[in-house]
Coordinates of C-alpha atoms and ligand atoms in Angstrom, one line a residue:
X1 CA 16.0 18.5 -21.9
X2 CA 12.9 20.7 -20.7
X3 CA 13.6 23.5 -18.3
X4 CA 11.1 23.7 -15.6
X5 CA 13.0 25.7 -13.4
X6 CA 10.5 29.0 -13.3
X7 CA 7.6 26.7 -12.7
X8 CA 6.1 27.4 -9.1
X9 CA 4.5 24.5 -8.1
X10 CA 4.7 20.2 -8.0
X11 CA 4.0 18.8 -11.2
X12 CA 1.7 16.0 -10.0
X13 CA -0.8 14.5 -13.3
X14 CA -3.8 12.1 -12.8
X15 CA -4.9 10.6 -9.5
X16 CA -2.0 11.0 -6.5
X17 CA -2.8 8.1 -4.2
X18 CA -0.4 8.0 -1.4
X19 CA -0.6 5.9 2.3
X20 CA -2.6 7.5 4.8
X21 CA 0.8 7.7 7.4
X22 CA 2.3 9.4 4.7
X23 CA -0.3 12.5 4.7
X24 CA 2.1 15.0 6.0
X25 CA 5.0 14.0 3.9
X26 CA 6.3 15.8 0.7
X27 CA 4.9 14.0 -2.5
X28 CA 7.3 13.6 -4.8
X29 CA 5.6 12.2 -8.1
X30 CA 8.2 10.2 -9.7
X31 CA 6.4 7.9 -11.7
X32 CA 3.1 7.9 -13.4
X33 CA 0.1 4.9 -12.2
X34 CA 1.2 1.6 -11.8
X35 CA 3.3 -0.7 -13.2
X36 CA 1.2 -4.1 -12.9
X37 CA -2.1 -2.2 -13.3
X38 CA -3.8 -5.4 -13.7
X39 CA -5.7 -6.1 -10.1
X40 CA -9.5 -6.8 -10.9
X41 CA -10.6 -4.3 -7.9
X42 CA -8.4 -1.7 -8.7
X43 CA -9.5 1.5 -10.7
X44 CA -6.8 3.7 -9.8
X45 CA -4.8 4.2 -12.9
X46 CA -6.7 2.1 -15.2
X47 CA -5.9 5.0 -17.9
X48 CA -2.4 5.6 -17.2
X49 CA 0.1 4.0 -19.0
X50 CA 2.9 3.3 -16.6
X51 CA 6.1 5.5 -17.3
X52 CA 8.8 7.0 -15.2
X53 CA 8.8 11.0 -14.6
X54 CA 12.1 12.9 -16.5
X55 CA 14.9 13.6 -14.6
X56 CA 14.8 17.2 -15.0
X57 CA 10.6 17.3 -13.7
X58 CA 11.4 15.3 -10.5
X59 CA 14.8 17.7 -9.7
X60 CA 12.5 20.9 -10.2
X61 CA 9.9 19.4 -8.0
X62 CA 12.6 18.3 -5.6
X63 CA 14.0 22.1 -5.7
X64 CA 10.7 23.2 -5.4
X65 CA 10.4 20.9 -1.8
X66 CA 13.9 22.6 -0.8
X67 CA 12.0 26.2 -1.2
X68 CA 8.5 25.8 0.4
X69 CA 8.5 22.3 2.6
X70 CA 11.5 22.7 5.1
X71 CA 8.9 21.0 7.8
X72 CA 8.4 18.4 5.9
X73 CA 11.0 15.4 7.3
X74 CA 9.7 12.6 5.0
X75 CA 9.8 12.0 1.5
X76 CA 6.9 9.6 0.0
X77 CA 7.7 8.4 -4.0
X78 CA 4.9 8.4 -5.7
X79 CA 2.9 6.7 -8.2
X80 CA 2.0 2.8 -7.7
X81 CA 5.1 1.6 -7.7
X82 CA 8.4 3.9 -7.8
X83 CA 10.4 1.0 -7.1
X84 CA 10.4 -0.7 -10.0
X85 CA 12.6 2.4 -11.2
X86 CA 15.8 1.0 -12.5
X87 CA 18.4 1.1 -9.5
X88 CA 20.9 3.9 -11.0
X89 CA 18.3 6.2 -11.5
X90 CA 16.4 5.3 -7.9
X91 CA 19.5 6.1 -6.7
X92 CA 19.9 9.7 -8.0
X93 CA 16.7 10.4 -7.0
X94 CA 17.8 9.6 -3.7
X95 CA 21.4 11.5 -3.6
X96 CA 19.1 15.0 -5.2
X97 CA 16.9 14.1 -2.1
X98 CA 19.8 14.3 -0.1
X99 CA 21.4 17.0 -1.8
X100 CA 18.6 19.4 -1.5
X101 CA 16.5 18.0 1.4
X102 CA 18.8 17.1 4.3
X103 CA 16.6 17.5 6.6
X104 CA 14.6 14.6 5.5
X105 CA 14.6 11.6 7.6
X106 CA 13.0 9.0 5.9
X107 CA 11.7 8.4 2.2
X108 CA 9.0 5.4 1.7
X109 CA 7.5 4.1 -1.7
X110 CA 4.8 2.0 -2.8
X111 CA 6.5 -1.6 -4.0
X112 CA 4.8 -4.8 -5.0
X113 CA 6.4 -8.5 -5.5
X114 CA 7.8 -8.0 -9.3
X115 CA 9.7 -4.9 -7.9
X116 CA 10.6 -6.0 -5.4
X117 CA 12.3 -8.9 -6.8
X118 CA 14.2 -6.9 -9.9
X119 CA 16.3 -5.7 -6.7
X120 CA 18.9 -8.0 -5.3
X121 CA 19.7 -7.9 -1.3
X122 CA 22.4 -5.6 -2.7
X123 CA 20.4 -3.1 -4.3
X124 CA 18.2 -2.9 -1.7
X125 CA 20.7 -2.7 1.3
X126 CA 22.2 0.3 -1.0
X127 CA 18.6 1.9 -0.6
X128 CA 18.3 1.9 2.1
X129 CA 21.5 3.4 2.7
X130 CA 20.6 6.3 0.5
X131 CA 17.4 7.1 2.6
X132 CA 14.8 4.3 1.7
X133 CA 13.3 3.2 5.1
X134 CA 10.1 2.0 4.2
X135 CA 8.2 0.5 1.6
X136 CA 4.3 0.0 1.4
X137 CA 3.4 -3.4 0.0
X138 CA -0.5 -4.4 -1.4
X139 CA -0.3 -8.2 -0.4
X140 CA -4.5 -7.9 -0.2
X141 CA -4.7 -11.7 0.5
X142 CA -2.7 -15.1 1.2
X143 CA -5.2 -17.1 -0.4
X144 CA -4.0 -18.2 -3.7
X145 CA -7.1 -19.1 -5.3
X146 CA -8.2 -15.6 -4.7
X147 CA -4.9 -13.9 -5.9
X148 CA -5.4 -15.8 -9.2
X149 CA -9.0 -14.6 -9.2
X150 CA -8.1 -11.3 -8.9
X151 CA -5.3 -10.6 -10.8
X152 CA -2.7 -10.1 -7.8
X153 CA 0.1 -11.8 -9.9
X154 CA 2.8 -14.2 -7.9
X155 CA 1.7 -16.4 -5.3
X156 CA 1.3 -16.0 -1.7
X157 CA 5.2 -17.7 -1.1
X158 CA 6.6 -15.8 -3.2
X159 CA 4.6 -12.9 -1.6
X160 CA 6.3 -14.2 1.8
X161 CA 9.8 -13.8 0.0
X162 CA 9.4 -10.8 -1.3
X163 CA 8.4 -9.2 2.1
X164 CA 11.3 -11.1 3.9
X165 CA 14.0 -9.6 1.5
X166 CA 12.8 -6.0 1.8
X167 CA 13.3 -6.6 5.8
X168 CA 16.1 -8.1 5.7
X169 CA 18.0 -5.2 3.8
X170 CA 16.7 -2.9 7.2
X171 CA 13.5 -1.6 5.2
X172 CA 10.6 -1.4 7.4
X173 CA 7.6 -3.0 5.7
X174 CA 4.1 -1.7 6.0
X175 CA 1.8 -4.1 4.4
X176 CA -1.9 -3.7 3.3
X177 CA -4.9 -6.6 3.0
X178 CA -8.5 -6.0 2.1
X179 CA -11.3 -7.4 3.9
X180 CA -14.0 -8.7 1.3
X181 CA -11.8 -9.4 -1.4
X182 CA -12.4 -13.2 -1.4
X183 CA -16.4 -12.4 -1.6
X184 CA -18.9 -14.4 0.8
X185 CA -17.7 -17.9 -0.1
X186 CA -13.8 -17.7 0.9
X187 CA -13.9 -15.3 3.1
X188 CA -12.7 -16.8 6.4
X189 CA -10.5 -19.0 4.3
X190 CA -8.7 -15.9 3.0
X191 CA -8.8 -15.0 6.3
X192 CA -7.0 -17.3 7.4
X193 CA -4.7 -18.0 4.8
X194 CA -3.6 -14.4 5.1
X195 CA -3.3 -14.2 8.7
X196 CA -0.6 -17.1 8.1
X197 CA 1.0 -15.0 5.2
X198 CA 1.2 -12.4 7.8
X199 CA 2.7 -14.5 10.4
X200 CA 5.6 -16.0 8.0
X201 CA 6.8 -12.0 6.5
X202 CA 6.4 -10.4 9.7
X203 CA 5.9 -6.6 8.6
X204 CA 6.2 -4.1 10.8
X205 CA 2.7 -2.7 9.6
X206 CA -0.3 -3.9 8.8
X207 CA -3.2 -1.8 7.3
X208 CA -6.5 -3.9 7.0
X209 CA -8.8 -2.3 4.4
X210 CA -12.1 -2.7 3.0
X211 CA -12.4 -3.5 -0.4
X212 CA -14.8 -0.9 -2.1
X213 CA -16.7 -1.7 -5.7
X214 CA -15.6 0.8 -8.1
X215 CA -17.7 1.2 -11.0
X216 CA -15.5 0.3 -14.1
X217 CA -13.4 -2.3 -12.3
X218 CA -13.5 -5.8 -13.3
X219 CA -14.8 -6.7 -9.9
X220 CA -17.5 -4.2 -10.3
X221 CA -19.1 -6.2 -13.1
X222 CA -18.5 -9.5 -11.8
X223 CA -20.7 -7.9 -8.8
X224 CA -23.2 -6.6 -11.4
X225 CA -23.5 -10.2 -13.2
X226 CA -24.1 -11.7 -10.0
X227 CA -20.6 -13.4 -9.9
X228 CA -19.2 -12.1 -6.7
X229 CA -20.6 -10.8 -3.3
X230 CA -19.6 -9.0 -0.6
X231 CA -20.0 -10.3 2.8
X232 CA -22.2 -8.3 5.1
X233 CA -20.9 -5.7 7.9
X234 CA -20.9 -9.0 10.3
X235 CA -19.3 -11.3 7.7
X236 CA -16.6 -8.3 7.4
X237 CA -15.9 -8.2 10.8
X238 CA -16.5 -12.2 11.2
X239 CA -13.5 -12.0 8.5
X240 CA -11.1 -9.2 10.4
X241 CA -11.3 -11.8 13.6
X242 CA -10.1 -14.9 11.9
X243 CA -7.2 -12.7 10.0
X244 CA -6.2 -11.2 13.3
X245 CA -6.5 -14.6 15.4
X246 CA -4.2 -16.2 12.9
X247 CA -1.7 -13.3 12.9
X248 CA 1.0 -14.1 14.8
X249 CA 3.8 -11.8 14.1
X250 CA 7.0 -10.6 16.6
X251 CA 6.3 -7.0 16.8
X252 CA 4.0 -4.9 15.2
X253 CA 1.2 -2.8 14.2
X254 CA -2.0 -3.9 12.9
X255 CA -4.6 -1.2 12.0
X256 CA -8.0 -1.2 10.3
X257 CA -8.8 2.2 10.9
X258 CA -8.8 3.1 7.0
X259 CA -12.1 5.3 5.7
X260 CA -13.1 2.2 4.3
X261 CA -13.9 0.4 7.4
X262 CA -17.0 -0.1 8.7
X263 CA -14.7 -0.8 12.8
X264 CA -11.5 1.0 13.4
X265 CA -9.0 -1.4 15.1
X266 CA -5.7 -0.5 16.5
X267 CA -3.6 -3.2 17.8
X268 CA 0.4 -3.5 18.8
X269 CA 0.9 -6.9 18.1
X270 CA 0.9 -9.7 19.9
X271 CA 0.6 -7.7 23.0
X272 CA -2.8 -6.2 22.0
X273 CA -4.3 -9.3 20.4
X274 CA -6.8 -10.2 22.6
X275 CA -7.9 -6.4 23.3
X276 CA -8.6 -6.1 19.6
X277 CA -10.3 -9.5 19.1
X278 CA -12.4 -8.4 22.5
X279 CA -13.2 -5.1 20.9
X280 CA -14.7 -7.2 17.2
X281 CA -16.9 -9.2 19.8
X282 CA -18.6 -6.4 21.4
X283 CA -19.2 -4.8 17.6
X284 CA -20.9 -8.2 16.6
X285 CA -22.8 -8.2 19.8
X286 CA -24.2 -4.8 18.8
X287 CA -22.6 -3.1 21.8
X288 CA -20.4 -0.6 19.8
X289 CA -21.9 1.2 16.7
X290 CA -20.3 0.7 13.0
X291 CA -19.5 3.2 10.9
X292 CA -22.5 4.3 9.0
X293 CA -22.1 3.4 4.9
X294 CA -21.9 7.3 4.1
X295 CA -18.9 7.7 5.9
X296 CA -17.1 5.5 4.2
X297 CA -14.8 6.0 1.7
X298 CA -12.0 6.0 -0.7
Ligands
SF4_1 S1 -3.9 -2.6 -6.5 FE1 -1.8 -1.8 -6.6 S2 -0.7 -3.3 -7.8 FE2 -2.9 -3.6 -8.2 S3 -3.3 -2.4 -10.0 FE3 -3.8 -1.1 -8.2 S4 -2.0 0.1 -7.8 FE4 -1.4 -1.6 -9.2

């Protein structure tokens, strides 16, 4: 084993993506990219080969956390996808969070539908029970034709499941979709389709996004050969009104107030429905500006 004990500092490597409500959390880096890594639109660890940080790097980070961040009371597991970490070793990662971070209150990770479903009910109510209470989940559309298209892997019912199981172990679920992923063609159909998705897993979050063209991705040369476009600003928002008029969803928040948007929306759900689908008529009257293309981002 490598001692990293004198080491002042995180160890983080390549690109550290975490979710915007987890900015003021400590970022523990526990594994490295993603372990699907096949999404078409997705160039965020296209040159990482997926692997799980040693032991002894993530407890000298984590003793690191107990020295400088004391008022820091969440935890957020980074890379793509910490929890497809086998369940033993998940689990000491969570009693060393414990251990040396008490004061933490709540410790999230990114998941997606294969991790999710490694873990029975058991495993996950034992999570949770260790300090998991929340999990961030990329369900980008419910339209299967464009999950296939894209790479997303597992249907949209399984996608439903997947979401359902993580909630019913306690875990709150914040989940993210992308506007423009289905191009111009399906776009209100994915939509739709995901509006409905929404409505049957019920998160307690849900974080619309743009989708951005990033040179190198395989959607980025499908765009350059002509094979896929993006629908305009009012096609985007056209798109964001038929995915929030078909969410119907007991209690939650729905927000697309993400850099890459061109109209931040904030909406408590179902209460705020109508307020929010008022406020995406008055942007495609004209009456409230869009975000100018500079100022969106990443
Ligand atoms: S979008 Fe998420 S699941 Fe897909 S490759 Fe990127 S990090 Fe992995």
């Amino acid at each position: 084993m490598e001692y990293f004990g004198e080491y002042e500092g995180m160890h983080y490597e390549g690109n550290c993506i975490r979710p915007p409500s987890e900015a003021d959390s400590i970022l523990l880096q526990v594994t490295l990219g993603c372990s699907h890594n096949k999404c078409t639109f997705c160039g965020t660890y296209k040159d990482n080969r997926f692997r799980i940080k040693g032991n002894d790097i993530i407890l000298a980070d984590i003793l690191f956390a107990s020295r400088h961040m004391k008022r820091q009371d969440r935890v957020f597991l980074m890379d793509g996808d910490a929890l497809i970490i086998p369940q033993e070793r998940l689990l000491w990662i969570l009693d060393r969070i414990k251990e040396h971070l008490p004061w933490v209150k709540r410790v999230g990770a990114y998941a997606n539908t294969k991790s999710i479903g490694m873990k029975s009910p058991e495993d996950l109510a034992e999570l949770k029970a260790k300090g998991l209470g929340i999990l961030f989940l990329g369900v980008e559309t419910g339209d299967d034709e464009t999950r296939r298209k894209v790479h997303k892997g597992y249907d949209s019912k399984h996608c439903i499941e997947m979401g359902k199981k993580a909630k019913a172990a306690g875990i709150k679920l914040s989940v993210t979709v992308l506007l423009g992923i289905a191009g111009v063609e399906r776009s209100l159909e994915h939509a739709r389709l995901t509006g409905e998705l929404l409505s049957q897993m019920d998160p307690d979050f849900i974080g619309a996004l743009t989708v951005m063209l990033i040179p190198g991705t395989e959607l980025w040369e499908e765009y350059r050969r002509g094979e896929f476009r993006l629908p305009d600003e009012e096609g985007l928002l056209r798109e964001l009104k038929e995915m929030i008029l078909h969410t119907n969803i007991t209690r939650g928040l729905f927000f697309s107030n993400h850099a890459s948007n061109y109209l931040p929306v904030k909406a408590r759900l179902p209460k705020g429905k109508q307020d929010a689908l008022d406020l995406i008529d008055s942007a495609l009257k004209g009456e409230i500006g869009l975000k100018p293309e500079w100022m969106r981002a990443l």
